[in-house]
Amino acid sequence: MCGCCEEFQVLSCSKRCTMKFHLQTDQQISSWRKIRNMVHWSPFVQSFRKRYPWVQLAGHQGSFQAGDFGTILKKHTVKEEKALTKLMTDILRPYIPEYKGVVERNSEKHVQMQDLLGDFDNPSVMDCKIGTRTYLEEELKKAREKPKLRKDMYQKMIEIDPKEPTPEEHALGAITKPRYMQWREHVSSSATMGFRIEGIKKGDGHSSRDYKTVRDREQIKDCFNMFSDGDAGIQAKYIRRLKAIRATLESSEFFLKHEVIGSSLLFVHDKNGKASIWMIDFGKTTPLAEDLTNDHRTPWVEGNHEDGYLFGLDCLIDTWSELKPQSVSSSPSETNLISTDATSSSVPSSSSTTATTSSPNSVVTTTTAQSSTTKSNSTEVLS
């Protein structure tokens, strides 16, 4: 039996078992193996263990599992399916994981999405939750109508701040979900800066979710520098990608007409200097009423459905731009881009035509004239 047939357990050495088949299949499997050894903190970053089930550590355990050939299966929700379907024809598509439809496994429906880590070598990953709130207005309404006490959320609260619960909450040993979530936004940087760090996993094996009370700007800058190893080139690529996402969001029809709650930005880079960012997690993304639009910067008051997404993105860009690189970039030309990006805080308005990156190897260009049906590759990275 030939090596090709033996590796793939093919029963005969027929001519159909060609070297082309061998190489293509090997590349697919090799790409998928990159994600298997990671300890992950986002819907696209998961920990594979032979003796344990797939677990998504920053979200809901049991909601994620491996798909075929480098795809991720996420427990199906109608809102996420509808949002991903619409996003595949919106100008935001280059910044969204490719949606591959709904599949059924073990009698359960899942949305199938691409593995965003396939082009990276032992990547470092950071999940940042975007927006000034992570709960829907309808969740507040339901909680008032049918309040449900949660002992688990009370425990989470006192682990961080034993003095936070009221005397009544202490006596009950429980709090409501909206109470916990509103407190969670204010104890972190979500309420003040419109984003918070959910977790970081570095390529060297360091990982942490201990960012629940990180809210000071200087603390966040230290975290960003630690995550990027102070690399000027990586930082410049992240800034350019964030600005491209912001300009595209300001021109997106989908973004204008949706309340985007609980969504994250996934930051990924590796030792070879590749870096990119994607918008992920649309399980709470909700269409607005026909007569409403969001500007995503106006402060939220109940009833206006504002989410603070662009406010958070503005603060993210400013914070990354204020970093002082702590190491020499492998690409010296990238270092100059830090100061350039830091001084160019203005961005194209919704009437602007183009948001591009300045790297010749980057394909992160978005134009408002771009057809919404144009097929884009959301695995594009800056290298």
PDB file of C-alpha atoms in Angstrom, residues 38-341:
ATOM      1  CA  MET A  38      -5.314  25.937  21.967  1.00  0.00           C
ATOM      2  CA  VAL A  39      -6.902  26.984  25.244  1.00  0.00           C
ATOM      3  CA  HIS A  40      -9.596  29.271  23.925  1.00  0.00           C
ATOM      4  CA  TRP A  41     -11.668  32.181  25.129  1.00  0.00           C
ATOM      5  CA  SER A  42     -14.112  32.927  22.312  1.00  0.00           C
ATOM      6  CA  PRO A  43     -16.605  31.169  20.063  1.00  0.00           C
ATOM      7  CA  PHE A  44     -13.803  30.552  17.541  1.00  0.00           C
ATOM      8  CA  VAL A  45     -11.109  29.643  20.016  1.00  0.00           C
ATOM      9  CA  GLN A  46     -11.721  26.301  21.686  1.00  0.00           C
ATOM     10  CA  SER A  47      -9.835  23.702  23.677  1.00  0.00           C
ATOM     11  CA  PHE A  48      -9.701  20.178  22.243  1.00  0.00           C
ATOM     12  CA  ARG A  49      -9.128  17.300  24.650  1.00  0.00           C
ATOM     13  CA  LYS A  50      -9.588  13.656  23.717  1.00  0.00           C
ATOM     14  CA  ARG A  51     -11.089  12.735  27.069  1.00  0.00           C
ATOM     15  CA  TYR A  52     -13.293  15.778  27.516  1.00  0.00           C
ATOM     16  CA  PRO A  53     -16.045  17.491  25.529  1.00  0.00           C
ATOM     17  CA  TRP A  54     -15.530  20.734  23.643  1.00  0.00           C
ATOM     18  CA  VAL A  55     -15.940  23.645  26.030  1.00  0.00           C
ATOM     19  CA  GLN A  56     -16.268  27.333  25.262  1.00  0.00           C
ATOM     20  CA  LEU A  57     -14.738  28.970  28.312  1.00  0.00           C
ATOM     21  CA  ALA A  58     -15.819  32.581  27.838  1.00  0.00           C
ATOM     22  CA  GLY A  59     -19.436  31.770  27.022  1.00  0.00           C
ATOM     23  CA  HIS A  60     -21.813  28.926  27.629  1.00  0.00           C
ATOM     24  CA  GLN A  61     -20.313  25.516  28.194  1.00  0.00           C
ATOM     25  CA  GLY A  62     -21.583  22.911  25.791  1.00  0.00           C
ATOM     26  CA  SER A  63     -22.556  25.442  23.106  1.00  0.00           C
ATOM     27  CA  PHE A  64     -19.623  24.664  20.789  1.00  0.00           C
ATOM     28  CA  GLN A  65     -18.061  21.651  19.136  1.00  0.00           C
ATOM     29  CA  ALA A  66     -15.770  20.841  16.227  1.00  0.00           C
ATOM     30  CA  GLY A  67     -17.170  20.745  12.726  1.00  0.00           C
ATOM     31  CA  ASP A  68     -15.635  19.153   9.642  1.00  0.00           C
ATOM     32  CA  PHE A  69     -12.340  20.353   8.144  1.00  0.00           C
ATOM     33  CA  GLY A  70     -11.703  23.404  10.273  1.00  0.00           C
ATOM     34  CA  THR A  71     -15.216  24.615  10.956  1.00  0.00           C
ATOM     35  CA  ILE A  72     -16.865  25.396  14.267  1.00  0.00           C
ATOM     36  CA  LEU A  73     -20.385  24.355  15.223  1.00  0.00           C
ATOM     37  CA  LYS A  74     -22.234  26.674  17.566  1.00  0.00           C
ATOM     38  CA  LYS A  75     -25.561  25.857  19.172  1.00  0.00           C
ATOM     39  CA  HIS A  76     -28.243  27.306  16.928  1.00  0.00           C
ATOM     40  CA  THR A  77     -30.250  30.396  17.750  1.00  0.00           C
ATOM     41  CA  VAL A  78     -32.688  32.014  15.361  1.00  0.00           C
ATOM     42  CA  LYS A  79     -31.218  35.493  15.936  1.00  0.00           C
ATOM     43  CA  GLU A  80     -27.681  34.447  15.111  1.00  0.00           C
ATOM     44  CA  GLU A  81     -28.744  32.499  12.035  1.00  0.00           C
ATOM     45  CA  LYS A  82     -30.666  35.499  10.698  1.00  0.00           C
ATOM     46  CA  ALA A  83     -27.859  37.936  11.511  1.00  0.00           C
ATOM     47  CA  LEU A  84     -25.159  35.812   9.849  1.00  0.00           C
ATOM     48  CA  THR A  85     -27.329  35.239   6.773  1.00  0.00           C
ATOM     49  CA  LYS A  86     -27.800  39.002   6.325  1.00  0.00           C
ATOM     50  CA  LEU A  87     -24.155  39.783   7.036  1.00  0.00           C
ATOM     51  CA  MET A  88     -23.018  37.512   4.207  1.00  0.00           C
ATOM     52  CA  THR A  89     -24.496  40.048   1.742  1.00  0.00           C
ATOM     53  CA  ASP A  90     -23.500  43.198   3.636  1.00  0.00           C
ATOM     54  CA  ILE A  91     -20.290  45.229   3.185  1.00  0.00           C
ATOM     55  CA  LEU A  92     -19.252  43.965   6.634  1.00  0.00           C
ATOM     56  CA  ARG A  93     -18.679  40.479   5.239  1.00  0.00           C
ATOM     57  CA  PRO A  94     -14.837  40.707   5.141  1.00  0.00           C
ATOM     58  CA  TYR A  95     -14.883  41.184   8.911  1.00  0.00           C
ATOM     59  CA  ILE A  96     -17.255  38.320   9.759  1.00  0.00           C
ATOM     60  CA  PRO A  97     -16.473  34.577   9.935  1.00  0.00           C
ATOM     61  CA  GLU A  98     -17.858  32.855   6.858  1.00  0.00           C
ATOM     62  CA  TYR A  99     -21.275  31.407   7.611  1.00  0.00           C
ATOM     63  CA  LYS A 100     -21.727  27.920   6.170  1.00  0.00           C
ATOM     64  CA  GLY A 101     -25.354  27.256   7.013  1.00  0.00           C
ATOM     65  CA  VAL A 102     -27.221  25.216   9.615  1.00  0.00           C
ATOM     66  CA  VAL A 103     -26.279  21.596  10.287  1.00  0.00           C
ATOM     67  CA  GLU A 104     -27.780  18.987  12.573  1.00  0.00           C
ATOM     68  CA  ARG A 105     -25.726  16.847  14.913  1.00  0.00           C
ATOM     69  CA  ASN A 106     -27.038  14.514  17.609  1.00  0.00           C
ATOM     70  CA  SER A 107     -30.552  15.761  16.870  1.00  0.00           C
ATOM     71  CA  GLU A 108     -29.536  19.364  17.613  1.00  0.00           C
ATOM     72  CA  LYS A 109     -29.235  22.275  15.188  1.00  0.00           C
ATOM     73  CA  HIS A 110     -25.979  24.228  14.932  1.00  0.00           C
ATOM     74  CA  VAL A 111     -24.742  27.150  12.877  1.00  0.00           C
ATOM     75  CA  GLN A 112     -21.530  26.231  11.060  1.00  0.00           C
ATOM     76  CA  MET A 113     -18.767  28.806  10.697  1.00  0.00           C
ATOM     77  CA  GLN A 114     -15.182  28.845   9.527  1.00  0.00           C
ATOM     78  CA  ASP A 115     -12.159  28.381  11.779  1.00  0.00           C
ATOM     79  CA  LEU A 116     -10.528  31.802  11.910  1.00  0.00           C
ATOM     80  CA  LEU A 117      -7.196  30.470  13.152  1.00  0.00           C
ATOM     81  CA  GLY A 118      -6.280  28.312  10.164  1.00  0.00           C
ATOM     82  CA  ASP A 119      -3.826  30.832   8.680  1.00  0.00           C
ATOM     83  CA  PHE A 120      -1.966  31.428  11.942  1.00  0.00           C
ATOM     84  CA  ASP A 121       0.976  29.614  13.530  1.00  0.00           C
ATOM     85  CA  ASN A 122       0.392  29.101  17.273  1.00  0.00           C
ATOM     86  CA  PRO A 123      -1.605  32.335  17.543  1.00  0.00           C
ATOM     87  CA  SER A 124      -2.220  34.667  20.450  1.00  0.00           C
ATOM     88  CA  VAL A 125      -5.912  35.453  20.870  1.00  0.00           C
ATOM     89  CA  MET A 126      -7.889  38.137  22.708  1.00  0.00           C
ATOM     90  CA  ASP A 127     -11.661  38.467  23.035  1.00  0.00           C
ATOM     91  CA  CYS A 128     -13.010  41.998  23.652  1.00  0.00           C
ATOM     92  CA  LYS A 129     -16.718  42.428  24.355  1.00  0.00           C
ATOM     93  CA  ILE A 130     -17.974  45.551  22.555  1.00  0.00           C
ATOM     94  CA  GLY A 131     -20.696  47.956  23.651  1.00  0.00           C
ATOM     95  CA  THR A 132     -21.828  49.696  26.817  1.00  0.00           C
ATOM     96  CA  ARG A 133     -24.255  46.907  27.714  1.00  0.00           C
ATOM     97  CA  THR A 134     -24.485  43.167  27.115  1.00  0.00           C
ATOM     98  CA  TYR A 135     -28.187  42.705  27.888  1.00  0.00           C
ATOM     99  CA  LEU A 136     -31.198  43.340  25.682  1.00  0.00           C
ATOM    100  CA  GLU A 137     -33.962  45.752  26.593  1.00  0.00           C
ATOM    101  CA  GLU A 138     -36.393  42.854  26.302  1.00  0.00           C
ATOM    102  CA  GLU A 139     -34.401  41.024  28.989  1.00  0.00           C
ATOM    103  CA  LEU A 140     -34.992  43.915  31.386  1.00  0.00           C
ATOM    104  CA  LYS A 141     -38.694  43.919  30.576  1.00  0.00           C
ATOM    105  CA  LYS A 142     -39.041  40.177  31.149  1.00  0.00           C
ATOM    106  CA  ALA A 143     -37.097  40.401  34.399  1.00  0.00           C
ATOM    107  CA  ARG A 144     -39.498  43.006  35.725  1.00  0.00           C
ATOM    108  CA  GLU A 145     -42.539  41.019  34.678  1.00  0.00           C
ATOM    109  CA  LYS A 146     -41.236  37.689  35.953  1.00  0.00           C
ATOM    110  CA  PRO A 147     -38.232  38.264  38.197  1.00  0.00           C
ATOM    111  CA  LYS A 148     -36.093  35.173  38.641  1.00  0.00           C
ATOM    112  CA  LEU A 149     -33.494  35.010  41.385  1.00  0.00           C
ATOM    113  CA  ARG A 150     -30.121  33.547  40.446  1.00  0.00           C
ATOM    114  CA  LYS A 151     -27.928  32.087  43.179  1.00  0.00           C
ATOM    115  CA  ASP A 152     -25.088  31.478  40.709  1.00  0.00           C
ATOM    116  CA  MET A 153     -24.908  35.152  39.765  1.00  0.00           C
ATOM    117  CA  TYR A 154     -24.983  36.173  43.422  1.00  0.00           C
ATOM    118  CA  GLN A 155     -21.949  33.933  43.971  1.00  0.00           C
ATOM    119  CA  LYS A 156     -20.142  35.493  41.007  1.00  0.00           C
ATOM    120  CA  MET A 157     -20.842  38.955  42.408  1.00  0.00           C
ATOM    121  CA  ILE A 158     -19.572  38.316  45.934  1.00  0.00           C
ATOM    122  CA  GLU A 159     -16.445  36.633  44.593  1.00  0.00           C
ATOM    123  CA  ILE A 160     -15.531  39.975  43.045  1.00  0.00           C
ATOM    124  CA  ASP A 161     -17.048  42.340  45.616  1.00  0.00           C
ATOM    125  CA  PRO A 162     -18.618  40.900  48.792  1.00  0.00           C
ATOM    126  CA  LYS A 163     -19.995  44.333  49.715  1.00  0.00           C
ATOM    127  CA  GLU A 164     -21.901  44.918  46.476  1.00  0.00           C
ATOM    128  CA  PRO A 165     -25.178  43.022  47.199  1.00  0.00           C
ATOM    129  CA  THR A 166     -27.849  44.855  49.179  1.00  0.00           C
ATOM    130  CA  PRO A 167     -28.865  43.526  52.622  1.00  0.00           C
ATOM    131  CA  GLU A 168     -31.961  42.013  50.988  1.00  0.00           C
ATOM    132  CA  GLU A 169     -29.864  40.297  48.306  1.00  0.00           C
ATOM    133  CA  HIS A 170     -27.518  38.953  50.970  1.00  0.00           C
ATOM    134  CA  ALA A 171     -30.483  37.555  52.887  1.00  0.00           C
ATOM    135  CA  LEU A 172     -31.841  35.879  49.751  1.00  0.00           C
ATOM    136  CA  GLY A 173     -28.427  34.730  48.590  1.00  0.00           C
ATOM    137  CA  ALA A 174     -29.510  35.529  45.037  1.00  0.00           C
ATOM    138  CA  ILE A 175     -29.886  38.351  42.509  1.00  0.00           C
ATOM    139  CA  THR A 176     -31.642  38.803  39.175  1.00  0.00           C
ATOM    140  CA  LYS A 177     -29.768  38.455  35.892  1.00  0.00           C
ATOM    141  CA  PRO A 178     -30.286  42.112  34.823  1.00  0.00           C
ATOM    142  CA  ARG A 179     -28.993  43.264  38.212  1.00  0.00           C
ATOM    143  CA  TYR A 180     -25.869  41.181  37.743  1.00  0.00           C
ATOM    144  CA  MET A 181     -25.341  42.255  34.139  1.00  0.00           C
ATOM    145  CA  GLN A 182     -25.783  45.960  34.863  1.00  0.00           C
ATOM    146  CA  TRP A 183     -23.328  45.702  37.744  1.00  0.00           C
ATOM    147  CA  ARG A 184     -20.964  43.711  35.529  1.00  0.00           C
ATOM    148  CA  GLU A 185     -20.840  46.543  32.972  1.00  0.00           C
ATOM    149  CA  HIS A 186     -19.954  49.103  35.638  1.00  0.00           C
ATOM    150  CA  VAL A 187     -17.347  47.079  37.517  1.00  0.00           C
ATOM    151  CA  SER A 188     -15.502  46.578  34.209  1.00  0.00           C
ATOM    152  CA  SER A 189     -14.688  49.097  31.466  1.00  0.00           C
ATOM    153  CA  SER A 190     -17.895  48.390  29.486  1.00  0.00           C
ATOM    154  CA  ALA A 191     -19.939  51.272  30.907  1.00  0.00           C
ATOM    155  CA  THR A 192     -17.148  53.856  30.818  1.00  0.00           C
ATOM    156  CA  MET A 193     -15.229  52.861  27.662  1.00  0.00           C
ATOM    157  CA  GLY A 194     -17.699  50.765  25.673  1.00  0.00           C
ATOM    158  CA  PHE A 195     -15.603  47.592  25.680  1.00  0.00           C
ATOM    159  CA  ARG A 196     -13.987  45.139  28.080  1.00  0.00           C
ATOM    160  CA  ILE A 197     -11.401  42.380  27.866  1.00  0.00           C
ATOM    161  CA  GLU A 198     -13.033  38.963  28.253  1.00  0.00           C
ATOM    162  CA  GLY A 199      -9.920  36.815  28.031  1.00  0.00           C
ATOM    163  CA  ILE A 200      -6.446  36.443  26.577  1.00  0.00           C
ATOM    164  CA  LYS A 201      -4.587  33.347  25.418  1.00  0.00           C
ATOM    165  CA  LYS A 202      -1.032  33.903  24.240  1.00  0.00           C
ATOM    166  CA  GLY A 203       0.947  31.725  21.892  1.00  0.00           C
ATOM    167  CA  ASP A 204       3.489  31.040  24.654  1.00  0.00           C
ATOM    168  CA  GLY A 205       0.809  29.282  26.701  1.00  0.00           C
ATOM    169  CA  HIS A 206      -0.101  32.122  29.077  1.00  0.00           C
ATOM    170  CA  SER A 207      -3.847  32.498  29.449  1.00  0.00           C
ATOM    171  CA  SER A 208      -6.144  34.457  31.731  1.00  0.00           C
ATOM    172  CA  ARG A 209      -9.744  35.515  32.225  1.00  0.00           C
ATOM    173  CA  ASP A 210      -8.953  37.618  35.260  1.00  0.00           C
ATOM    174  CA  TYR A 211     -10.070  40.907  33.719  1.00  0.00           C
ATOM    175  CA  LYS A 212     -13.454  41.329  35.412  1.00  0.00           C
ATOM    176  CA  THR A 213     -12.439  44.478  37.288  1.00  0.00           C
ATOM    177  CA  VAL A 214     -10.026  45.943  34.730  1.00  0.00           C
ATOM    178  CA  ARG A 215     -11.526  49.325  33.900  1.00  0.00           C
ATOM    179  CA  ASP A 216      -8.714  51.879  34.179  1.00  0.00           C
ATOM    180  CA  ARG A 217      -7.295  53.054  30.861  1.00  0.00           C
ATOM    181  CA  GLU A 218      -3.700  52.507  31.962  1.00  0.00           C
ATOM    182  CA  GLN A 219      -4.513  48.978  33.119  1.00  0.00           C
ATOM    183  CA  ILE A 220      -6.047  48.226  29.736  1.00  0.00           C
ATOM    184  CA  LYS A 221      -3.022  49.623  27.913  1.00  0.00           C
ATOM    185  CA  ASP A 222      -0.780  47.374  29.989  1.00  0.00           C
ATOM    186  CA  CYS A 223      -2.956  44.401  29.013  1.00  0.00           C
ATOM    187  CA  PHE A 224      -2.797  45.322  25.313  1.00  0.00           C
ATOM    188  CA  ASN A 225       0.985  45.706  25.486  1.00  0.00           C
ATOM    189  CA  MET A 226       1.300  42.354  27.222  1.00  0.00           C
ATOM    190  CA  PHE A 227      -0.951  40.708  24.641  1.00  0.00           C
ATOM    191  CA  SER A 228       0.998  42.155  21.679  1.00  0.00           C
ATOM    192  CA  ASP A 229       4.398  41.766  23.390  1.00  0.00           C
ATOM    193  CA  GLY A 230       4.883  45.476  22.786  1.00  0.00           C
ATOM    194  CA  ASP A 231       5.388  44.768  19.076  1.00  0.00           C
ATOM    195  CA  ALA A 232       4.993  47.977  17.065  1.00  0.00           C
ATOM    196  CA  GLY A 233       4.170  46.109  13.858  1.00  0.00           C
ATOM    197  CA  ILE A 234       1.380  44.046  15.425  1.00  0.00           C
ATOM    198  CA  GLN A 235      -0.047  47.134  17.119  1.00  0.00           C
ATOM    199  CA  ALA A 236      -0.054  49.080  13.844  1.00  0.00           C
ATOM    200  CA  LYS A 237      -1.876  46.268  12.045  1.00  0.00           C
ATOM    201  CA  TYR A 238      -4.514  46.108  14.765  1.00  0.00           C
ATOM    202  CA  ILE A 239      -5.052  49.876  14.599  1.00  0.00           C
ATOM    203  CA  ARG A 240      -5.473  49.812  10.817  1.00  0.00           C
ATOM    204  CA  ARG A 241      -7.870  46.880  10.970  1.00  0.00           C
ATOM    205  CA  LEU A 242      -9.941  48.574  13.704  1.00  0.00           C
ATOM    206  CA  LYS A 243     -10.173  51.753  11.626  1.00  0.00           C
ATOM    207  CA  ALA A 244     -11.208  49.776   8.554  1.00  0.00           C
ATOM    208  CA  ILE A 245     -13.924  48.031  10.571  1.00  0.00           C
ATOM    209  CA  ARG A 246     -15.139  51.365  11.952  1.00  0.00           C
ATOM    210  CA  ALA A 247     -15.357  53.027   8.534  1.00  0.00           C
ATOM    211  CA  THR A 248     -17.226  50.018   7.144  1.00  0.00           C
ATOM    212  CA  LEU A 249     -19.643  49.919  10.084  1.00  0.00           C
ATOM    213  CA  GLU A 250     -20.500  53.573   9.469  1.00  0.00           C
ATOM    214  CA  SER A 251     -21.534  52.675   5.912  1.00  0.00           C
ATOM    215  CA  SER A 252     -23.294  49.395   6.691  1.00  0.00           C
ATOM    216  CA  GLU A 253     -27.036  49.147   6.172  1.00  0.00           C
ATOM    217  CA  PHE A 254     -27.126  46.113   8.466  1.00  0.00           C
ATOM    218  CA  PHE A 255     -25.393  47.986  11.297  1.00  0.00           C
ATOM    219  CA  LEU A 256     -27.668  51.007  10.913  1.00  0.00           C
ATOM    220  CA  LYS A 257     -30.782  48.882  11.402  1.00  0.00           C
ATOM    221  CA  HIS A 258     -29.670  46.527  14.178  1.00  0.00           C
ATOM    222  CA  GLU A 259     -29.069  46.592  17.902  1.00  0.00           C
ATOM    223  CA  VAL A 260     -25.759  44.742  18.367  1.00  0.00           C
ATOM    224  CA  ILE A 261     -25.584  43.387  21.912  1.00  0.00           C
ATOM    225  CA  GLY A 262     -23.059  40.998  23.440  1.00  0.00           C
ATOM    226  CA  SER A 263     -20.885  40.904  20.330  1.00  0.00           C
ATOM    227  CA  SER A 264     -17.082  40.684  20.486  1.00  0.00           C
ATOM    228  CA  LEU A 265     -14.026  41.592  18.482  1.00  0.00           C
ATOM    229  CA  LEU A 266     -11.588  38.704  18.139  1.00  0.00           C
ATOM    230  CA  PHE A 267      -7.920  39.799  17.967  1.00  0.00           C
ATOM    231  CA  VAL A 268      -5.491  37.226  16.537  1.00  0.00           C
ATOM    232  CA  HIS A 269      -1.759  37.428  15.770  1.00  0.00           C
ATOM    233  CA  ASP A 270       1.185  35.065  15.635  1.00  0.00           C
ATOM    234  CA  LYS A 271       4.992  35.028  15.872  1.00  0.00           C
ATOM    235  CA  ASN A 272       5.299  35.506  12.105  1.00  0.00           C
ATOM    236  CA  GLY A 273       3.715  38.949  12.304  1.00  0.00           C
ATOM    237  CA  LYS A 274       0.291  38.029  10.931  1.00  0.00           C
ATOM    238  CA  ALA A 275      -2.551  39.862  12.642  1.00  0.00           C
ATOM    239  CA  SER A 276      -6.250  40.394  12.127  1.00  0.00           C
ATOM    240  CA  ILE A 277      -9.532  41.166  13.891  1.00  0.00           C
ATOM    241  CA  TRP A 278     -13.043  39.827  13.292  1.00  0.00           C
ATOM    242  CA  MET A 279     -16.499  40.666  14.551  1.00  0.00           C
ATOM    243  CA  ILE A 280     -18.027  37.613  16.232  1.00  0.00           C
ATOM    244  CA  ASP A 281     -20.993  36.445  18.314  1.00  0.00           C
ATOM    245  CA  PHE A 282     -24.358  37.687  17.064  1.00  0.00           C
ATOM    246  CA  GLY A 283     -26.693  35.687  19.300  1.00  0.00           C
ATOM    247  CA  LYS A 284     -28.278  38.862  20.698  1.00  0.00           C
ATOM    248  CA  THR A 285     -28.189  40.983  17.545  1.00  0.00           C
ATOM    249  CA  THR A 286     -31.722  42.240  16.967  1.00  0.00           C
ATOM    250  CA  PRO A 287     -33.355  44.142  14.067  1.00  0.00           C
ATOM    251  CA  LEU A 288     -34.733  47.553  15.004  1.00  0.00           C
ATOM    252  CA  ALA A 289     -38.296  48.624  14.357  1.00  0.00           C
ATOM    253  CA  GLU A 290     -38.888  49.863  10.820  1.00  0.00           C
ATOM    254  CA  ASP A 291     -38.844  53.540  11.851  1.00  0.00           C
ATOM    255  CA  LEU A 292     -35.709  53.332  14.004  1.00  0.00           C
ATOM    256  CA  THR A 293     -31.972  53.542  13.342  1.00  0.00           C
ATOM    257  CA  ASN A 294     -28.969  53.468  15.681  1.00  0.00           C
ATOM    258  CA  ASP A 295     -25.906  55.685  15.552  1.00  0.00           C
ATOM    259  CA  HIS A 296     -24.187  53.392  18.106  1.00  0.00           C
ATOM    260  CA  ARG A 297     -22.604  56.345  19.936  1.00  0.00           C
ATOM    261  CA  THR A 298     -25.546  58.008  21.667  1.00  0.00           C
ATOM    262  CA  PRO A 299     -25.700  57.072  25.376  1.00  0.00           C
ATOM    263  CA  TRP A 300     -28.247  54.368  26.098  1.00  0.00           C
ATOM    264  CA  VAL A 301     -31.495  55.120  27.882  1.00  0.00           C
ATOM    265  CA  GLU A 302     -34.149  52.474  28.002  1.00  0.00           C
ATOM    266  CA  GLY A 303     -36.253  52.657  24.865  1.00  0.00           C
ATOM    267  CA  ASN A 304     -33.680  54.104  22.446  1.00  0.00           C
ATOM    268  CA  HIS A 305     -31.991  50.700  21.783  1.00  0.00           C
ATOM    269  CA  GLU A 306     -28.535  52.267  21.492  1.00  0.00           C
ATOM    270  CA  ASP A 307     -25.710  49.811  22.198  1.00  0.00           C
ATOM    271  CA  GLY A 308     -22.574  51.986  22.341  1.00  0.00           C
ATOM    272  CA  TYR A 309     -20.751  49.819  19.779  1.00  0.00           C
ATOM    273  CA  LEU A 310     -19.055  52.663  17.902  1.00  0.00           C
ATOM    274  CA  PHE A 311     -18.369  54.495  21.150  1.00  0.00           C
ATOM    275  CA  GLY A 312     -16.500  51.397  22.307  1.00  0.00           C
ATOM    276  CA  LEU A 313     -14.692  51.061  18.991  1.00  0.00           C
ATOM    277  CA  ASP A 314     -13.604  54.709  19.175  1.00  0.00           C
ATOM    278  CA  CYS A 315     -12.184  54.093  22.653  1.00  0.00           C
ATOM    279  CA  LEU A 316     -10.467  50.894  21.485  1.00  0.00           C
ATOM    280  CA  ILE A 317      -8.721  52.718  18.649  1.00  0.00           C
ATOM    281  CA  ASP A 318      -7.664  55.565  20.938  1.00  0.00           C
ATOM    282  CA  THR A 319      -6.316  53.140  23.540  1.00  0.00           C
ATOM    283  CA  TRP A 320      -4.311  51.083  21.020  1.00  0.00           C
ATOM    284  CA  SER A 321      -2.997  54.314  19.469  1.00  0.00           C
ATOM    285  CA  GLU A 322      -1.702  55.516  22.844  1.00  0.00           C
ATOM    286  CA  LEU A 323       0.476  52.434  23.377  1.00  0.00           C
ATOM    287  CA  LYS A 324       4.213  52.865  23.553  1.00  0.00           C
ATOM    288  CA  PRO A 325       5.828  49.932  21.747  1.00  0.00           C
ATOM    289  CA  GLN A 326       8.111  47.917  23.999  1.00  0.00           C
ATOM    290  CA  SER A 327       9.926  45.867  21.352  1.00  0.00           C
ATOM    291  CA  VAL A 328      11.317  46.296  17.848  1.00  0.00           C
ATOM    292  CA  SER A 329       9.016  45.131  15.090  1.00  0.00           C
ATOM    293  CA  SER A 330      10.237  42.511  12.655  1.00  0.00           C
ATOM    294  CA  SER A 331       9.075  44.951  10.004  1.00  0.00           C
ATOM    295  CA  PRO A 332      10.685  48.370  10.759  1.00  0.00           C
ATOM    296  CA  SER A 333       8.343  50.222   8.434  1.00  0.00           C
ATOM    297  CA  GLU A 334       5.449  49.212  10.662  1.00  0.00           C
ATOM    298  CA  THR A 335       6.850  51.204  13.610  1.00  0.00           C
ATOM    299  CA  ASN A 336       6.190  54.504  11.864  1.00  0.00           C
ATOM    300  CA  LEU A 337       2.574  53.530  11.377  1.00  0.00           C
ATOM    301  CA  ILE A 338       1.952  53.700  15.128  1.00  0.00           C
ATOM    302  CA  SER A 339       2.584  57.453  15.265  1.00  0.00           C
ATOM    303  CA  THR A 340       0.756  57.963  11.991  1.00  0.00           C
ATOM    304  CA  ASP A 341      -2.322  56.107  13.208  1.00  0.00           C
TER     305      ASP A 341
END
